mmCIF file of C-alpha atoms in Angstrom:
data_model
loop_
_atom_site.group_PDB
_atom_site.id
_atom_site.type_symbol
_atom_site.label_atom_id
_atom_site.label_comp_id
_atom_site.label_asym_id
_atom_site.label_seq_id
_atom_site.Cartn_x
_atom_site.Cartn_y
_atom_site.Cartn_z
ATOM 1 C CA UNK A 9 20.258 -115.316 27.645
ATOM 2 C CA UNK A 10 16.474 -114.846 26.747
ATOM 3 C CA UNK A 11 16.086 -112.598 30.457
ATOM 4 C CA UNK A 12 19.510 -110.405 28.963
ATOM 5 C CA UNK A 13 17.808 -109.885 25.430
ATOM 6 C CA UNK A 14 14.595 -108.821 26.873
ATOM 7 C CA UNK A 15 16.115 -106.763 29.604
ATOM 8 C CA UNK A 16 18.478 -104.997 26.472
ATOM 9 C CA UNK A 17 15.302 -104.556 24.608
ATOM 10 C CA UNK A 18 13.110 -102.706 27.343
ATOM 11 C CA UNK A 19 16.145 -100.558 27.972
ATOM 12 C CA UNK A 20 16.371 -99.392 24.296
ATOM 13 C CA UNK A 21 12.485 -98.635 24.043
ATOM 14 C CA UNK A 22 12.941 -96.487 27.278
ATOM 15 C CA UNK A 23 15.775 -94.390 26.325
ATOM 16 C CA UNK A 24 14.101 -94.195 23.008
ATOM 17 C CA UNK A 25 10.867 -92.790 24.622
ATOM 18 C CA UNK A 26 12.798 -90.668 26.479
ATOM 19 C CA UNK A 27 14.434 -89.069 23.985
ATOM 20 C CA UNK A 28 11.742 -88.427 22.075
ATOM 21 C CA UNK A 29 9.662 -87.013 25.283
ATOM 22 C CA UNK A 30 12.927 -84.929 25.260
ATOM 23 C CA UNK A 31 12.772 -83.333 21.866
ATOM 24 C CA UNK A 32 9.095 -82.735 22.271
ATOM 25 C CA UNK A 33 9.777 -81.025 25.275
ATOM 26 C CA UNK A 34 11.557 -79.088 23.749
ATOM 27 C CA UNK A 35 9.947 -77.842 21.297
ATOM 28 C CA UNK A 36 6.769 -77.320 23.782
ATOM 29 C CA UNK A 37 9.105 -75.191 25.998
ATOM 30 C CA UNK A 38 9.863 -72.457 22.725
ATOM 31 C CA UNK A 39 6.010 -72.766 21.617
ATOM 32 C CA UNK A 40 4.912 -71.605 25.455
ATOM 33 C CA UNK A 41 7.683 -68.568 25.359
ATOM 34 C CA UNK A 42 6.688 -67.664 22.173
ATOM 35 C CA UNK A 43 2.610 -66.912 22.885
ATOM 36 C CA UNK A 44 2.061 -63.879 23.138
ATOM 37 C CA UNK A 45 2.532 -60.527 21.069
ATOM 38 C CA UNK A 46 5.915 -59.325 20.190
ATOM 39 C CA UNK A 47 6.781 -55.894 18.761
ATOM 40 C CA UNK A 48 10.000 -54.799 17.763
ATOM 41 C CA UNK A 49 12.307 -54.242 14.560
ATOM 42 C CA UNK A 50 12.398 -57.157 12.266
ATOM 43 C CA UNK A 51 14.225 -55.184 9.378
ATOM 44 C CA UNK A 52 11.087 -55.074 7.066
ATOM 45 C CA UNK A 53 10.512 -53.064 3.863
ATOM 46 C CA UNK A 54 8.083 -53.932 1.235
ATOM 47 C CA UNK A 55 8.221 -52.916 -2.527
ATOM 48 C CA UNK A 56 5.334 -52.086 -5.092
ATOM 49 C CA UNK A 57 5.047 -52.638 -8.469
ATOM 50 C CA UNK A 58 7.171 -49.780 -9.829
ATOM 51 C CA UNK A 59 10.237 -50.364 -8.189
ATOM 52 C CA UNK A 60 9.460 -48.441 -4.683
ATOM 53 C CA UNK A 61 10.481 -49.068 -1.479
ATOM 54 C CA UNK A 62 8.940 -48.084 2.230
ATOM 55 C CA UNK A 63 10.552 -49.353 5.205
ATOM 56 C CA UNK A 64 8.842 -50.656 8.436
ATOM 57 C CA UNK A 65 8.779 -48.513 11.364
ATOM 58 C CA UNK A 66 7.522 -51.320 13.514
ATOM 59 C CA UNK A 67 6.795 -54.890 13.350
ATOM 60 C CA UNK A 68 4.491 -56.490 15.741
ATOM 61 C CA UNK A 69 3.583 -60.279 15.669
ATOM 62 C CA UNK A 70 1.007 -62.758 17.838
ATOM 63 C CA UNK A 71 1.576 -66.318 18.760
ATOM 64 C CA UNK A 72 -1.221 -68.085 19.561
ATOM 65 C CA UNK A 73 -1.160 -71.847 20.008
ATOM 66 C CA UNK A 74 -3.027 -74.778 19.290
ATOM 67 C CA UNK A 75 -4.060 -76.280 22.833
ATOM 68 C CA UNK A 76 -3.640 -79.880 21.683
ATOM 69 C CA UNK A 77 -0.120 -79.056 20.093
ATOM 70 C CA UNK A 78 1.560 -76.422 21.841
ATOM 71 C CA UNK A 79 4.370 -76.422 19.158
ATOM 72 C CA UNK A 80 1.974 -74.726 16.626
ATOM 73 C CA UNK A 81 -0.409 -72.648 16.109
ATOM 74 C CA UNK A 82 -1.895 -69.425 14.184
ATOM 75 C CA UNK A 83 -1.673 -65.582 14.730
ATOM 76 C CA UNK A 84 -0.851 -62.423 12.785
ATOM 77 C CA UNK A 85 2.158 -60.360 11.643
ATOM 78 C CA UNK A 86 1.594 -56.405 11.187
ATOM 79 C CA UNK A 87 4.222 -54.325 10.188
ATOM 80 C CA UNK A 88 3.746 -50.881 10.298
ATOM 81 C CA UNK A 89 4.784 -47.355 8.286
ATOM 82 C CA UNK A 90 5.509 -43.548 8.014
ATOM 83 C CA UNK A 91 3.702 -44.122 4.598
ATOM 84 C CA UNK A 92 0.143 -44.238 3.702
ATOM 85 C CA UNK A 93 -0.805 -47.149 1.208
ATOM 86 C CA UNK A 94 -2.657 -47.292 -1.821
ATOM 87 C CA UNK A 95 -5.776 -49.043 0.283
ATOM 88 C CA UNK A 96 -5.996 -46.095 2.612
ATOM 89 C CA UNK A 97 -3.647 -47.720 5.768
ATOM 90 C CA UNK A 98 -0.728 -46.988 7.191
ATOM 91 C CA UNK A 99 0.116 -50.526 7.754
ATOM 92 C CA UNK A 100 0.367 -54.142 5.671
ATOM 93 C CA UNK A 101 -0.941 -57.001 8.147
ATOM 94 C CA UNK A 102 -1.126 -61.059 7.206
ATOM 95 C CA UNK A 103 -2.313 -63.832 9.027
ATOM 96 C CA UNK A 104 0.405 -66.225 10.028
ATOM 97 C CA UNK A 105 0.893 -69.910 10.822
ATOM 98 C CA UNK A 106 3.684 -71.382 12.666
ATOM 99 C CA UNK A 107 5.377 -74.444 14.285
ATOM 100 C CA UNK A 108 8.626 -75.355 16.247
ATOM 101 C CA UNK A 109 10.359 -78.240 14.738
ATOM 102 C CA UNK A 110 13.405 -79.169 15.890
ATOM 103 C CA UNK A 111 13.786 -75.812 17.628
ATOM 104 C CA UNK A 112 13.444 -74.065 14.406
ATOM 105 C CA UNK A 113 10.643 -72.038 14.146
ATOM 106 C CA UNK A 114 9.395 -71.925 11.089
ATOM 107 C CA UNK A 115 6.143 -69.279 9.844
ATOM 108 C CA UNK A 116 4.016 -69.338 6.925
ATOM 109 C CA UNK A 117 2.328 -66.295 5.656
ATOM 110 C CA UNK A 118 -1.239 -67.094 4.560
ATOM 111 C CA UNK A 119 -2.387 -64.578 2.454
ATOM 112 C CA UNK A 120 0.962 -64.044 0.910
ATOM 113 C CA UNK A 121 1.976 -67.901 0.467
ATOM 114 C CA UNK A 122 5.413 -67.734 1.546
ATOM 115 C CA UNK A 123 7.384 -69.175 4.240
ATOM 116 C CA UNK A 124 10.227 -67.766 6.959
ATOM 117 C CA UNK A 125 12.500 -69.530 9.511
ATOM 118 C CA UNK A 126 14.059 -68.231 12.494
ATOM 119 C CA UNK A 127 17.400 -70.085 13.897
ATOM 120 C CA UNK A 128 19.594 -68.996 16.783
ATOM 121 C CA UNK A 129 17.059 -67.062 18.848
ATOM 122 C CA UNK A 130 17.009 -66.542 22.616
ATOM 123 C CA UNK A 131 13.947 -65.941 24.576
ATOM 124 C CA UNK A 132 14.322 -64.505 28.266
ATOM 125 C CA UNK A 133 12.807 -61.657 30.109
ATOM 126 C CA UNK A 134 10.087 -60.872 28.080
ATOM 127 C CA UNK A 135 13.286 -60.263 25.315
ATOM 128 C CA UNK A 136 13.272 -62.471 21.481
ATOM 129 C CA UNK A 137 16.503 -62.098 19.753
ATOM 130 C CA UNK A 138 17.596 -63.679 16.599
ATOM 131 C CA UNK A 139 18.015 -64.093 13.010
ATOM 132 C CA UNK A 140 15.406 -65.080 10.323
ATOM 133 C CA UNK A 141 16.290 -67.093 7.764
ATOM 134 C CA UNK A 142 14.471 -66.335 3.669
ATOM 135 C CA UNK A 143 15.185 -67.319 0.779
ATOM 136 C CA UNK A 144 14.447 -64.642 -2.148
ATOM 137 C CA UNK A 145 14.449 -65.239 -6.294
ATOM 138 C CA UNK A 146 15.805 -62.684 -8.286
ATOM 139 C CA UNK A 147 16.393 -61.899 -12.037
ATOM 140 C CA UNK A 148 20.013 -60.620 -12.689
ATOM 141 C CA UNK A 149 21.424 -58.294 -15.680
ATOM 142 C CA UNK A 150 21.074 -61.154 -18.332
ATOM 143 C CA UNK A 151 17.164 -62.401 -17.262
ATOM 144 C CA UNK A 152 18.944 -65.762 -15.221
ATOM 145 C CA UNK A 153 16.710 -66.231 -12.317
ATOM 146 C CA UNK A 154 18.585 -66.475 -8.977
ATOM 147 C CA UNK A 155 18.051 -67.749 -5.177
ATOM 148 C CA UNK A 156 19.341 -65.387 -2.469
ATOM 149 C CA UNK A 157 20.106 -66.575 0.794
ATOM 150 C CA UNK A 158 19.771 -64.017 3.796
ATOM 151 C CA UNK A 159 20.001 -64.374 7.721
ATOM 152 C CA UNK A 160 18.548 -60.747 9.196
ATOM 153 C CA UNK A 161 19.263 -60.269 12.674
ATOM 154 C CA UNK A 162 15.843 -58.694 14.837
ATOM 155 C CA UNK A 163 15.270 -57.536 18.135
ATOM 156 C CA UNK A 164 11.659 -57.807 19.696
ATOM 157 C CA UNK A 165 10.071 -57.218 23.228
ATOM 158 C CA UNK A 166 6.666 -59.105 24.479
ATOM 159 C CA UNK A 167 4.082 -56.949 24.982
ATOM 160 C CA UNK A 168 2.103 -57.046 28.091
ATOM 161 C CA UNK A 169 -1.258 -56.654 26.789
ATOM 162 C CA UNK A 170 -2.798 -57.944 23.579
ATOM 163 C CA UNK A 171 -3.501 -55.653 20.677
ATOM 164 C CA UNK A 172 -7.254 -55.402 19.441
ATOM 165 C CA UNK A 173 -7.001 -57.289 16.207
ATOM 166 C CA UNK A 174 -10.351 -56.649 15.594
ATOM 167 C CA UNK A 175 -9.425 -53.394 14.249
ATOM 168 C CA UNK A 176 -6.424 -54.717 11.468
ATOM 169 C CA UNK A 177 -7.419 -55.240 8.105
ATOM 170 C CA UNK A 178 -6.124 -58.456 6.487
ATOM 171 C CA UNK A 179 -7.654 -58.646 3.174
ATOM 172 C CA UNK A 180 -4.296 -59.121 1.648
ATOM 173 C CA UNK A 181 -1.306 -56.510 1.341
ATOM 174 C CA UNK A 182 -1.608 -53.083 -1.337
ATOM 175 C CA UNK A 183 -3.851 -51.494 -3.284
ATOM 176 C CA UNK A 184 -6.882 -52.439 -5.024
ATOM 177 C CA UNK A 185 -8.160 -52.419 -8.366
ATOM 178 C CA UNK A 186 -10.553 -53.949 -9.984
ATOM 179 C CA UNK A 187 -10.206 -56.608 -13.022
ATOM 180 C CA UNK A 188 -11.832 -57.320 -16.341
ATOM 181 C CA UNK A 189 -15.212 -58.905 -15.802
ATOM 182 C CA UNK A 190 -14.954 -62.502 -17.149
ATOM 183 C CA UNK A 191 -17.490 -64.723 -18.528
ATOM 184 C CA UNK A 192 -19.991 -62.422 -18.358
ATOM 185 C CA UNK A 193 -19.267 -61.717 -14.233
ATOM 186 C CA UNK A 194 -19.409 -58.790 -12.826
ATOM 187 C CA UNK A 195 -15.586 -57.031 -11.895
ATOM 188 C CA UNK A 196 -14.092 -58.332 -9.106
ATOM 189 C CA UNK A 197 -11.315 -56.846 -6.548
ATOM 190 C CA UNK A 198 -7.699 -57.858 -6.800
ATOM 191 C CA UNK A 199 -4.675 -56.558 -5.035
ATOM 192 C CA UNK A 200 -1.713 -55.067 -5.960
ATOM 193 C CA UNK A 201 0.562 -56.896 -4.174
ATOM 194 C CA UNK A 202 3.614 -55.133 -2.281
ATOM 195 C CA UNK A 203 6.343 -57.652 -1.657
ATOM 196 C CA UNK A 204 7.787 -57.803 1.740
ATOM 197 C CA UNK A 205 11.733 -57.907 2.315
ATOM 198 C CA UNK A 206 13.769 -58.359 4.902
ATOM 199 C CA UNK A 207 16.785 -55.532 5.744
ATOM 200 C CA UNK A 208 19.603 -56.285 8.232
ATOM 201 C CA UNK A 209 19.510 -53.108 9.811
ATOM 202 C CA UNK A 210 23.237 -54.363 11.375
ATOM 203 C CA UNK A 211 24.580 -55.005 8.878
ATOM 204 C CA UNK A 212 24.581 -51.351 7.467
#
């Protein structure tokens, strides 16, 4: 009876472990596809203080993983436009973190604080298909603050060569402008932040 309860036991600890090994896998397996840099239409549009809005031309955004965890890593996220900003470029670029949990990836935008997911993607053939999922606050008609729920659909293609980031300025997103001294300090530079949005272009 002893033999039967150990045997049970060892048997639940493997399958355990190999589920487990199986979900890491996994994960691994979407963090490897996803290295690289992507470009493509990810429905993007930003808005400045006063109420305008400029829409992304192109989007192009770099995976690059952490050797010891190849389900995360850092990289950027540039999206480009027909416009000419406030800061004298043509484009609004952020640094980006990301992991793959549970086959969700999930990316957080450093400079900007704010967080993305993407669900129900395929990658194949240098092709990444899917739909991100944000969450956006807004005020309605009566000043209530409310949470809206979007999944944009976006269509990207690997790149075969990697862009020179060397060139991309990521000092934050918009226009600068320089605040009140404080304390006796001398001005210092702030940014007028443009908010980025998400558009499902097939949806229209």
């Amino acid at each position: 009876m002893k033999k039967t309860k150990t045997w049970i036991a060892t048997a639940c600890m493997t399958l355990l472990a190999a589920f487990l090994m199986t979900g890491c896998s996994k994960d691994q397996n979407i963090g490897s596809m996803l290295e690289g840099t992507w470009q493509g239409q990810m429905g993007v549009y930003v808005e400045d203080a006063e109420g305008n809005t400029y829409t992304s031309t192109m989007t192009q955004m770099s995976f690059g993983s952490d050797p010891f965890r190849f389900t995360r890593g850092d990289g950027y996220w540039v999206d480009y436009y027909n416009y000419q900003f406030g800061w004298g470029g043509s484009y609004i670029a952020s640094h980006i973190r990301w992991r793959v949990q549970d086959g969700v990836i999930k990316i957080h935008f450093t400079e900007d604080n704010y967080d993305i997911e993407i669900t129900d993607y395929r990658i194949n053939n240098g092709h990444f298909v899917g739909e991100i999922h944000t969450a956006e606050d807004y005020v309605d008609e009566v000043g209530n603050l409310e949470t809206v729920y979007k999944d944009i659909s976006f269509s990207m293609y690997k790149l075969s060569e990697e862009p020179d980031w060397s060139n991309i300025y990521f000092y934050d997103r918009g226009a600068f402008y320089y605040a009140p001294a404080q304390n006796g300090q001398a001005e210092q530079p702030k940014r007028e932040v443009y908010k980025r949005h998400f558009r499902d272009f097939n949806a229209e």
